[in-house]
JSON list of C-alpha atoms in Angstrom, two decimals:
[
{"chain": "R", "resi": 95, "resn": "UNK", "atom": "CA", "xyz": [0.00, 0.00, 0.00]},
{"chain": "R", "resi": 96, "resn": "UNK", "atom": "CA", "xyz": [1.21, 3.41, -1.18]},
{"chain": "R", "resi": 97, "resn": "UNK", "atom": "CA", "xyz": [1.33, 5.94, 1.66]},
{"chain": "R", "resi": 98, "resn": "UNK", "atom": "CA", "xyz": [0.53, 3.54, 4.48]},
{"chain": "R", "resi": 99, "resn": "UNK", "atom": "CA", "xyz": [2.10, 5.74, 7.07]},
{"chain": "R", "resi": 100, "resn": "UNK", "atom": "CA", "xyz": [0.31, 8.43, 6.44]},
{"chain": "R", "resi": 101, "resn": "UNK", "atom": "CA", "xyz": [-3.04, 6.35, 6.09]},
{"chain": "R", "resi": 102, "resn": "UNK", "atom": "CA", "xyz": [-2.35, 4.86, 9.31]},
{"chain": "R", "resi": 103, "resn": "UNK", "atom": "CA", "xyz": [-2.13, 8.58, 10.61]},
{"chain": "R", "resi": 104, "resn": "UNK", "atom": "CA", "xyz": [-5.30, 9.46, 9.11]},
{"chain": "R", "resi": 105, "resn": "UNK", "atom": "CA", "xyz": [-7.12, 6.86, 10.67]},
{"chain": "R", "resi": 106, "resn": "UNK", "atom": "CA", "xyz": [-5.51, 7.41, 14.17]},
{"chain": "R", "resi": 107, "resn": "UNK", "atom": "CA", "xyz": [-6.44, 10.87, 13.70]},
{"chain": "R", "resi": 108, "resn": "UNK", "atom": "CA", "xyz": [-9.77, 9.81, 12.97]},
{"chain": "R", "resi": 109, "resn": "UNK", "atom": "CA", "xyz": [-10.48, 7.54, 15.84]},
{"chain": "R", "resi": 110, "resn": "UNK", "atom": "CA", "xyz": [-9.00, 10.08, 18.51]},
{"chain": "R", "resi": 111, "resn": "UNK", "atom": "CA", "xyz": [-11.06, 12.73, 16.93]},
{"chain": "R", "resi": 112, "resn": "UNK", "atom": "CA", "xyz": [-14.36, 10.64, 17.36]},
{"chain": "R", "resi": 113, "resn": "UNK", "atom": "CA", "xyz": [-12.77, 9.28, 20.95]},
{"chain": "R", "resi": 114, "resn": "UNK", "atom": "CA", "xyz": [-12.39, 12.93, 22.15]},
{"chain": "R", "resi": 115, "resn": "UNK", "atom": "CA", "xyz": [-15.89, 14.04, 20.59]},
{"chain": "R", "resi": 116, "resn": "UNK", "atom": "CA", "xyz": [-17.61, 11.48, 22.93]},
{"chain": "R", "resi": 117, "resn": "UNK", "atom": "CA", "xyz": [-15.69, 12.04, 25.55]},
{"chain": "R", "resi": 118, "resn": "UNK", "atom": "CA", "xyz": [-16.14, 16.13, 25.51]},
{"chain": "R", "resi": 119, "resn": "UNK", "atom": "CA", "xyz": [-20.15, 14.93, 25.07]},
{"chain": "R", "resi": 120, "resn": "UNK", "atom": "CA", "xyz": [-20.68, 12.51, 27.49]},
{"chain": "R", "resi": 121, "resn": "UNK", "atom": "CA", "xyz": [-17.74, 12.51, 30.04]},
{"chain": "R", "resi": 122, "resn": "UNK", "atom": "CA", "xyz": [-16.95, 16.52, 30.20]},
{"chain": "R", "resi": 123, "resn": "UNK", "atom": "CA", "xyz": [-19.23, 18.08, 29.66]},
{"chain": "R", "resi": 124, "resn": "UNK", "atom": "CA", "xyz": [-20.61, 18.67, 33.34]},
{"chain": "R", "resi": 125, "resn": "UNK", "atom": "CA", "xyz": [-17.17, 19.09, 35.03]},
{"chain": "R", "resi": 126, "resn": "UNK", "atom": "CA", "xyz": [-16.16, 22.50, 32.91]},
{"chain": "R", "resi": 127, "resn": "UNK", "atom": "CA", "xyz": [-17.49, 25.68, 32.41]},
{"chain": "R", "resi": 128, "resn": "UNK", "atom": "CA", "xyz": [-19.28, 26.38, 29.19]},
{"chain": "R", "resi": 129, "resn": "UNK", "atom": "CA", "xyz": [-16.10, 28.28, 27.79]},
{"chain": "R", "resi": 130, "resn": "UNK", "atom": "CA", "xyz": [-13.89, 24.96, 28.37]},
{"chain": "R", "resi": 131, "resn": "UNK", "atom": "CA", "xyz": [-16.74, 23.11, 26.82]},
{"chain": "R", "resi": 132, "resn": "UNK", "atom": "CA", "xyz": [-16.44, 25.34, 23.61]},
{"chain": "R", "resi": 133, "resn": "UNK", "atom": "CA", "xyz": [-12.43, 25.30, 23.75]},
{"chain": "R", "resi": 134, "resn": "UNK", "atom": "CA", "xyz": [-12.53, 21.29, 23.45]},
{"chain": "R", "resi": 135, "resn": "UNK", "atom": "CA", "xyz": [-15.18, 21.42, 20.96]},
{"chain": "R", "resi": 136, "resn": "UNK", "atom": "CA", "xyz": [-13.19, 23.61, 18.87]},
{"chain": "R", "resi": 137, "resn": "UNK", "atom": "CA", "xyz": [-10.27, 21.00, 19.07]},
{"chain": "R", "resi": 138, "resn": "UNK", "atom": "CA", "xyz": [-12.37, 18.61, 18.07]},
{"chain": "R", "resi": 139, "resn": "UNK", "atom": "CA", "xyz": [-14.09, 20.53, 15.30]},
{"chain": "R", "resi": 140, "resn": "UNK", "atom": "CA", "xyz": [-10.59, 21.38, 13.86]},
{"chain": "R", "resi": 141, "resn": "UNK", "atom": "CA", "xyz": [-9.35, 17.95, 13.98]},
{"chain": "R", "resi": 142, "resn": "UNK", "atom": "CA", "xyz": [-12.24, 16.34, 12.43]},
{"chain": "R", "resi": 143, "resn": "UNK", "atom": "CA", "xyz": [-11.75, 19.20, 9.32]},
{"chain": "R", "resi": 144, "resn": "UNK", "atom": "CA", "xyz": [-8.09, 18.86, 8.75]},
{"chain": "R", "resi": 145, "resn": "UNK", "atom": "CA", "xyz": [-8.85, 14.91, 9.31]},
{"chain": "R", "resi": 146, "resn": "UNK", "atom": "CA", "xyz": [-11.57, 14.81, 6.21]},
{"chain": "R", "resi": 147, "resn": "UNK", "atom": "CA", "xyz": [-8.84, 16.77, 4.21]},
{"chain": "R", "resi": 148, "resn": "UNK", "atom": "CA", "xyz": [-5.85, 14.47, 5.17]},
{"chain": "R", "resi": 149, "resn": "UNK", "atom": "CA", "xyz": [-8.07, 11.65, 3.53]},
{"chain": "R", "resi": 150, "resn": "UNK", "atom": "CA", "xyz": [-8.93, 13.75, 0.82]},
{"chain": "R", "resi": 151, "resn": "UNK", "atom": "CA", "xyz": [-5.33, 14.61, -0.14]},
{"chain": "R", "resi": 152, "resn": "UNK", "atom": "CA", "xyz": [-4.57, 11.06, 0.50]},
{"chain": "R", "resi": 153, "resn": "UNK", "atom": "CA", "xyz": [-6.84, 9.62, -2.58]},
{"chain": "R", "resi": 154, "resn": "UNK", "atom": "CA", "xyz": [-5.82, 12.41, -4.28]},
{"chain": "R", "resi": 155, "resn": "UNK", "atom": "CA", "xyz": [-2.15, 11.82, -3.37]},
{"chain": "R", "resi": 156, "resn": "UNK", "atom": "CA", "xyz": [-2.91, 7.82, -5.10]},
{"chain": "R", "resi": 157, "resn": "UNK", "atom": "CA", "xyz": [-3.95, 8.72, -8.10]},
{"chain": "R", "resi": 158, "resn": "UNK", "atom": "CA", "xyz": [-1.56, 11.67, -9.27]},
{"chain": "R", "resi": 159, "resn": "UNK", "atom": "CA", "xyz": [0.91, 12.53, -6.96]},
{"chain": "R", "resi": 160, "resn": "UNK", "atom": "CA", "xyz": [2.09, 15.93, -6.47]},
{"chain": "R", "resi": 161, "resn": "UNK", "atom": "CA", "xyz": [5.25, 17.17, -4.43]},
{"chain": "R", "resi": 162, "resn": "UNK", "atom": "CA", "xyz": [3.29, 19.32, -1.96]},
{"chain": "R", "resi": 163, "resn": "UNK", "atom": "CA", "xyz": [0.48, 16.82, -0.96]},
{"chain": "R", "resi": 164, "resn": "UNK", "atom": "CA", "xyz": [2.70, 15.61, 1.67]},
{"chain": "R", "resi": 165, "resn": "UNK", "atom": "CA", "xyz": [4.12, 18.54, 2.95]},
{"chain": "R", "resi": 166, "resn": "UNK", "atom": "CA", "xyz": [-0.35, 19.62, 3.28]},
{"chain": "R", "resi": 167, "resn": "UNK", "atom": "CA", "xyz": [-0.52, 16.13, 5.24]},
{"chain": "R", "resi": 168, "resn": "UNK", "atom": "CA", "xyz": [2.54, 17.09, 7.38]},
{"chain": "R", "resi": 169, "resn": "UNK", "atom": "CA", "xyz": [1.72, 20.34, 7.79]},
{"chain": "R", "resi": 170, "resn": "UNK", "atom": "CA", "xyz": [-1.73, 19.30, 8.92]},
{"chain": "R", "resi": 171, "resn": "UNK", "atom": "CA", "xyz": [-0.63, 16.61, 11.52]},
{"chain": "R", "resi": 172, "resn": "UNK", "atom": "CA", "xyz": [1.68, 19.09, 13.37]},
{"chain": "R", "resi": 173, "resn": "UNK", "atom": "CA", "xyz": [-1.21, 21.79, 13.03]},
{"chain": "R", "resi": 174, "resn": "UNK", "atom": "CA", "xyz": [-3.73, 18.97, 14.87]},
{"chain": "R", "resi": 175, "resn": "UNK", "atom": "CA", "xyz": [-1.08, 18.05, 17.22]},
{"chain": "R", "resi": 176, "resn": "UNK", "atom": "CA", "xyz": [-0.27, 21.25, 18.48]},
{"chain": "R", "resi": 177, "resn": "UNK", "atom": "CA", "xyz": [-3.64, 22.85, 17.88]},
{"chain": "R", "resi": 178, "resn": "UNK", "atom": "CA", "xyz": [-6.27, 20.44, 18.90]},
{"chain": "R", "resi": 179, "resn": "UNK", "atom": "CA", "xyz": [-3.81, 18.83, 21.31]},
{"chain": "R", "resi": 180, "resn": "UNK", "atom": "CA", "xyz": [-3.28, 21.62, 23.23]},
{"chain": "R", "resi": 181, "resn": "UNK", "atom": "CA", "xyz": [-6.57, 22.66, 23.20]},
{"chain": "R", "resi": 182, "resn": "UNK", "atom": "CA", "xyz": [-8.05, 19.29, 24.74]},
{"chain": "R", "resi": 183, "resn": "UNK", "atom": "CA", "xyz": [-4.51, 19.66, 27.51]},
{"chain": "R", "resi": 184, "resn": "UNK", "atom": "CA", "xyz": [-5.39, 23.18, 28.31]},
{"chain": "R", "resi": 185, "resn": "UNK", "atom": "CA", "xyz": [-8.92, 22.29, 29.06]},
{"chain": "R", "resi": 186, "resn": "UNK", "atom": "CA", "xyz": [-8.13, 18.46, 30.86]},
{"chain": "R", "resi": 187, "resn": "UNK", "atom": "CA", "xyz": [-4.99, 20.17, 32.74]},
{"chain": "R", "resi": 188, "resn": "UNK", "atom": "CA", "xyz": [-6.82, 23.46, 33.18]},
{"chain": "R", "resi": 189, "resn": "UNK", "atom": "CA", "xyz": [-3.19, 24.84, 32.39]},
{"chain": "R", "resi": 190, "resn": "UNK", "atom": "CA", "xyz": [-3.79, 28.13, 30.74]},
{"chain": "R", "resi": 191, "resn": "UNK", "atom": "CA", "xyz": [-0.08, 28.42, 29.23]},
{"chain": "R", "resi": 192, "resn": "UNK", "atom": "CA", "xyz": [-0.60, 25.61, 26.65]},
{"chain": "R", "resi": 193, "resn": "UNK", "atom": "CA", "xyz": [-2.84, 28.15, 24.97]},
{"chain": "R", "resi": 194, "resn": "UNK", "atom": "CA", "xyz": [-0.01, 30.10, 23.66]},
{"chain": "R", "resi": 195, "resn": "UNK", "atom": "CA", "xyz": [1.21, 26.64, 22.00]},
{"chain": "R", "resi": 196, "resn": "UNK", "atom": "CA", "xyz": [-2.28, 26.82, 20.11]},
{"chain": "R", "resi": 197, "resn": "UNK", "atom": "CA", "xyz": [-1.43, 29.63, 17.76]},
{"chain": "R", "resi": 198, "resn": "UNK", "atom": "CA", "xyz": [1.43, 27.73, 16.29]},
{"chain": "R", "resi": 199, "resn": "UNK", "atom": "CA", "xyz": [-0.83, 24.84, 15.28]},
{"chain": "R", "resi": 200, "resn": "UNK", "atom": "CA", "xyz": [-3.28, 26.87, 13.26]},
{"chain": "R", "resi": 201, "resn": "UNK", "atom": "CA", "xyz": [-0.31, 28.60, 11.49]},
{"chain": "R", "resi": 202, "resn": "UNK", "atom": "CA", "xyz": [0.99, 25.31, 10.81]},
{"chain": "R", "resi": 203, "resn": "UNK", "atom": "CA", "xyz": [-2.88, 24.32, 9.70]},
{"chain": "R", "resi": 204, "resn": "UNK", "atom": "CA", "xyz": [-2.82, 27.81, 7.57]},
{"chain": "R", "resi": 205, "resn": "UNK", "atom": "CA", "xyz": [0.89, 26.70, 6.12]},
{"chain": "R", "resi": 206, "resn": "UNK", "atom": "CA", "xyz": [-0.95, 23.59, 4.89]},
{"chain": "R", "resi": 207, "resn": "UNK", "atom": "CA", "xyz": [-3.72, 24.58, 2.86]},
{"chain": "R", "resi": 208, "resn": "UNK", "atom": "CA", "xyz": [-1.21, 27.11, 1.04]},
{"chain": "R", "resi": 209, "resn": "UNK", "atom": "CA", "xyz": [1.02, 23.71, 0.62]},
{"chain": "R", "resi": 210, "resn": "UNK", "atom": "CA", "xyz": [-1.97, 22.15, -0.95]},
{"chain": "R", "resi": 211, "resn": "UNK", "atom": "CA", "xyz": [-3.06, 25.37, -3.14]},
{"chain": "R", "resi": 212, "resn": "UNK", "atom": "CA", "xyz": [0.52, 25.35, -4.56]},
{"chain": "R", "resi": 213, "resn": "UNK", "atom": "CA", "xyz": [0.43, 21.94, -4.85]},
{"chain": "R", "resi": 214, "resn": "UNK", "atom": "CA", "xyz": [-2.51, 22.28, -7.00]},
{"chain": "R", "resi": 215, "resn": "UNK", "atom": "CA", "xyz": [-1.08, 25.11, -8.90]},
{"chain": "R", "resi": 216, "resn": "UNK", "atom": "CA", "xyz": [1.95, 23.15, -10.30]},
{"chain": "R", "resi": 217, "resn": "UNK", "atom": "CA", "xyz": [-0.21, 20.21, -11.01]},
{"chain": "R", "resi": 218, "resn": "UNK", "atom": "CA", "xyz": [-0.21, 19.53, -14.55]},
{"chain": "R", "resi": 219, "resn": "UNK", "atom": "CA", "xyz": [-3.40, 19.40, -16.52]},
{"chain": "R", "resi": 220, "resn": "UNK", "atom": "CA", "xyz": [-4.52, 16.21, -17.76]},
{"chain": "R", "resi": 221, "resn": "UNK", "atom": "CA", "xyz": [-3.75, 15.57, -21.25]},
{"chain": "R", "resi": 222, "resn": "UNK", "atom": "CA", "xyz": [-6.40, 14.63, -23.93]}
]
């Protein structure tokens, strides 16, 4: 399989984002204020995003592969790492200084979609 590391990641990515959704639901939900609440939703929300568009990049990636699809995908994992991940820490720890880690993952989630839109741009068009 073609890009199994990065399909493994995807999927990992995937299950903690639905792991964390249904924890935030069911299992935080009454033990944080409201504005926690929202801060680990917005983790969440962000992962499950940049998750769908890992996978999309990924079949993309398999059937014409393009130099900056995996520097989106990496981009994107470090951007969920540090942006959803510190996120759900600040709001489990209730340790306000991991927010300033958060701003770094959504410029690394920024970086990758202008990875993928030049990635796109120096794609070649399909010939007739």
């Amino acid at each position: 399989m073609r890009y199994r590391a990065a399909w493994i990641t995807v999927a990992l990515s995937g299950f903690l984002m639905v792991a964390a959704g249904a924890f935030g639901a069911h299992g935080l939900r009454d033990h944080v204020t409201p504005r926690l609440f929202d801060t680990f939703e917005t983790g969440v929300r962000y992962q499950a995003w940049h998750t769908l568009a890992m996978l999309a990049v990924l079949v993309w990636r398999a059937h014409t592969p393009q130099p900056g699809q995996g520097w989106a995908l990496k981009l994107w994992g470090a951007g969920i790492v540090l942006f959803s991940g510190s996120l759900y820490l600040l709001v489990l720890t209730g340790t306000p200084m991991l927010g300033v880690i958060t701003p770094v993952g959504g410029v690394l989630l920024m970086a990758g979609w202008l990875a993928l839109a030049a990635s796109a741009w120096r794609a070649r068009a399909p010939s007739s």
